[in-house]
mmCIF file of C-alpha atoms in Angstrom:
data_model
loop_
_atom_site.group_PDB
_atom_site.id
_atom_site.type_symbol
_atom_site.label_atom_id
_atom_site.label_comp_id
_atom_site.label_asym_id
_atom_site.label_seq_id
_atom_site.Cartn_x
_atom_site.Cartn_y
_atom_site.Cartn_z
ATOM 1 C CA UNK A 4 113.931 93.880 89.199
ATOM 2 C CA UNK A 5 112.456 97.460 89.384
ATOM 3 C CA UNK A 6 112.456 100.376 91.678
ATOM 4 C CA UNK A 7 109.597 98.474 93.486
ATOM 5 C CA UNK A 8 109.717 94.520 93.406
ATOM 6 C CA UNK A 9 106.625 93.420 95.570
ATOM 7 C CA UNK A 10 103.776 95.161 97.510
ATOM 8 C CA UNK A 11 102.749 93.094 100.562
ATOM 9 C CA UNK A 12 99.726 94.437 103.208
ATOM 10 C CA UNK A 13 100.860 94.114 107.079
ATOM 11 C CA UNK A 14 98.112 94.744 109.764
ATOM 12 C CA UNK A 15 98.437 97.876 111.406
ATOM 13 C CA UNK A 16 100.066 96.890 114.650
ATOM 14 C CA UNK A 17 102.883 95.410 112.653
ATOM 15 C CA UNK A 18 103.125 97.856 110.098
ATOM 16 C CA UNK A 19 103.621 100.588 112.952
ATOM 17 C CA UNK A 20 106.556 98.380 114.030
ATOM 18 C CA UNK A 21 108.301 98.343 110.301
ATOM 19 C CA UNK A 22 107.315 102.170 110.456
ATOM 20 C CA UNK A 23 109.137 103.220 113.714
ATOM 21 C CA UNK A 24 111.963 100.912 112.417
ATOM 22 C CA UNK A 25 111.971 98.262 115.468
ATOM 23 C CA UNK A 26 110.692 95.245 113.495
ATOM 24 C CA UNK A 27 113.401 94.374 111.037
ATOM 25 C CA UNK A 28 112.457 90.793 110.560
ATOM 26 C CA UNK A 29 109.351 89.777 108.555
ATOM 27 C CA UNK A 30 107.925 86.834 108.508
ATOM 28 C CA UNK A 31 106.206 85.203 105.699
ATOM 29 C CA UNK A 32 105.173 81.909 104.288
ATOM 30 C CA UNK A 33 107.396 80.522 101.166
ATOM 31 C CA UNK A 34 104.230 81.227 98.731
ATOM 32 C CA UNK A 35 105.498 80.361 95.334
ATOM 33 C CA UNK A 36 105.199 84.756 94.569
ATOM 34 C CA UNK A 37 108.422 85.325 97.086
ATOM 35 C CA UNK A 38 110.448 82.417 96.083
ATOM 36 C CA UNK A 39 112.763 84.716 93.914
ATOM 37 C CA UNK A 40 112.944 87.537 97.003
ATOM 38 C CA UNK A 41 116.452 88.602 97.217
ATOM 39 C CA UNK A 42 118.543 91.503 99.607
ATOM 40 C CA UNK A 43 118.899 94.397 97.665
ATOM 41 C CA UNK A 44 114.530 94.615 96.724
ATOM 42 C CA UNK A 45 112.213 96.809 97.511
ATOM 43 C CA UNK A 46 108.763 96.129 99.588
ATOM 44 C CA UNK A 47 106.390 98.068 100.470
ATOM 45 C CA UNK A 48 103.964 97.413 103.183
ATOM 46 C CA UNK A 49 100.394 98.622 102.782
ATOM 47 C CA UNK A 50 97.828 98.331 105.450
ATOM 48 C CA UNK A 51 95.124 96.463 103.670
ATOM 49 C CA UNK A 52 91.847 99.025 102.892
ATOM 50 C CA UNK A 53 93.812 102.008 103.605
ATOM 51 C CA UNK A 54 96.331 104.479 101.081
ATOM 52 C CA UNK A 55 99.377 104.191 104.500
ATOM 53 C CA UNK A 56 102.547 102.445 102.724
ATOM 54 C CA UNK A 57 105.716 101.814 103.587
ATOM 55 C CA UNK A 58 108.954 101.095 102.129
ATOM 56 C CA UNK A 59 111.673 98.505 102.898
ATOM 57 C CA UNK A 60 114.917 97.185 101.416
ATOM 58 C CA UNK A 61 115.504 93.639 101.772
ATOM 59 C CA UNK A 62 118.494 93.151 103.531
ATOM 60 C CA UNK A 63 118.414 89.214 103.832
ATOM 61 C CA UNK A 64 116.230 86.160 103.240
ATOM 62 C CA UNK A 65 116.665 82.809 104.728
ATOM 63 C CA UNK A 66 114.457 80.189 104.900
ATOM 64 C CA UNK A 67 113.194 78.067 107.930
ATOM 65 C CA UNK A 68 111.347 74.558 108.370
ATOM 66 C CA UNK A 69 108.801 76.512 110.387
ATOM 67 C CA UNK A 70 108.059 79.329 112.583
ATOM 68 C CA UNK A 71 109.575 78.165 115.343
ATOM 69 C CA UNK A 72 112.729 77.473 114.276
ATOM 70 C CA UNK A 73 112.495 81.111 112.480
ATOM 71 C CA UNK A 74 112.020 82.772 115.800
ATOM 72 C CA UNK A 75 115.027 81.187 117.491
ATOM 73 C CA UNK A 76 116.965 81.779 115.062
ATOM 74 C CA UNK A 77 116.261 85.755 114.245
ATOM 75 C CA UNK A 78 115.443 86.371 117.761
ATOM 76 C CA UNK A 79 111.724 87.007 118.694
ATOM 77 C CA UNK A 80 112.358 90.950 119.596
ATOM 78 C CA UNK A 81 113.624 91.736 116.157
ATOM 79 C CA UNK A 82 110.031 90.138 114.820
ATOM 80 C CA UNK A 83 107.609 91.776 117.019
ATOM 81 C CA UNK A 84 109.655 93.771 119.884
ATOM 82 C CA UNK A 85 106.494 94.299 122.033
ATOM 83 C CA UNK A 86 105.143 90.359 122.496
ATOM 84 C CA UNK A 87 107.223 86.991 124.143
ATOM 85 C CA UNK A 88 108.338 84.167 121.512
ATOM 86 C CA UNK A 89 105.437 82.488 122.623
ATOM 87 C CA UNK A 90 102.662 85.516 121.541
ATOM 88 C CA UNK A 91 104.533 85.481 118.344
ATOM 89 C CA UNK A 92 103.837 82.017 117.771
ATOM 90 C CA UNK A 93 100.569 81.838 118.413
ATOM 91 C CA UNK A 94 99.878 85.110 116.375
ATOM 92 C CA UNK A 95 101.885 83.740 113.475
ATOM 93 C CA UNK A 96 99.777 80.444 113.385
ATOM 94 C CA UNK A 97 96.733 82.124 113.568
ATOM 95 C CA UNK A 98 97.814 83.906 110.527
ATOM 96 C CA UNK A 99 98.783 81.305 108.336
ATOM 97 C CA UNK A 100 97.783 77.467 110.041
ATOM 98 C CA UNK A 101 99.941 74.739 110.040
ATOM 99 C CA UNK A 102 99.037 73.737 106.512
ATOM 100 C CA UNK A 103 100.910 77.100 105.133
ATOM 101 C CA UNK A 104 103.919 76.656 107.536
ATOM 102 C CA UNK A 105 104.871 73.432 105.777
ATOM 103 C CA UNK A 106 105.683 75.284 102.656
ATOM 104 C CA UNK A 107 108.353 76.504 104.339
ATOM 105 C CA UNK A 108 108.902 79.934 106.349
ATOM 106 C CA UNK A 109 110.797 83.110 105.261
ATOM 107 C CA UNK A 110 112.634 85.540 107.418
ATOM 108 C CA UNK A 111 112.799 88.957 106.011
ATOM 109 C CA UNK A 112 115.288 91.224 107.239
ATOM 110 C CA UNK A 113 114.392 94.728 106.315
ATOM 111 C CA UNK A 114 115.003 98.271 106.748
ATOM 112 C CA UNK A 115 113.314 100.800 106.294
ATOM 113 C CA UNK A 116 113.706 103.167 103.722
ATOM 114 C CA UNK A 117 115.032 102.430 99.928
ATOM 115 C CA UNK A 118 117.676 105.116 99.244
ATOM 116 C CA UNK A 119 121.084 103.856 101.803
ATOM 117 C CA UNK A 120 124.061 103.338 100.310
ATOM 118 C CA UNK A 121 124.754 100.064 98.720
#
């Protein structure tokens, strides 16, 4: 793919964390639009409304039955380092509902920045 293979809006308080560099797991539903996401792409994270972006390589993608299984299996601090397994849970749901986690949920590992060495 291109220079810049998907753009993807984060609320702020989780874009700050992809920002700093402390959240290097992203978590998304397995829409139909990230079923060909792949380590070596490029993301970048836009706060919804606003012109603040963000850049990410995709390091790795694996695929989960749902978010909980996701979270104990990346670890809940590299999701959201500042809230328990259980915050993260809840917030995650509230995102997406039940009827979204059964497609399936995707753990992004990123880092930021798109110019490392390969």
């Amino acid at each position: 793919m291109g220079l810049l293979d998907r753009e993807l809006n984060l609320y702020r308080k989780y874009f700050d964390l992809v920002a700093a560099g402390t959240k290097t797991i992203e978590v998304r539903v397995k829409y139909p639009h990230l079923e060909d996401l792949a380590a070596g792409d490029t993301i970048r994270f836009r706060i919804k409304g606003s012109d603040e972006m963000c850049d990410v390589r995709v390091l790795r993608v694996t695929e989960y039955g749902s978010f909980e299984a996701l979270l104990d299996g990346e670890g809940p601090a590299n999701v959201n380092p500042s809230a328990t397994r259980d915050e993260q849970l809840v917030n995650i749901r509230s995102i997406y509902g039940l009827e979204k986690e059964a497609l399936g949920a995707l753990a992004i590992e990123i880092r930021r920045g798109v110019r490392e060495a390969e």
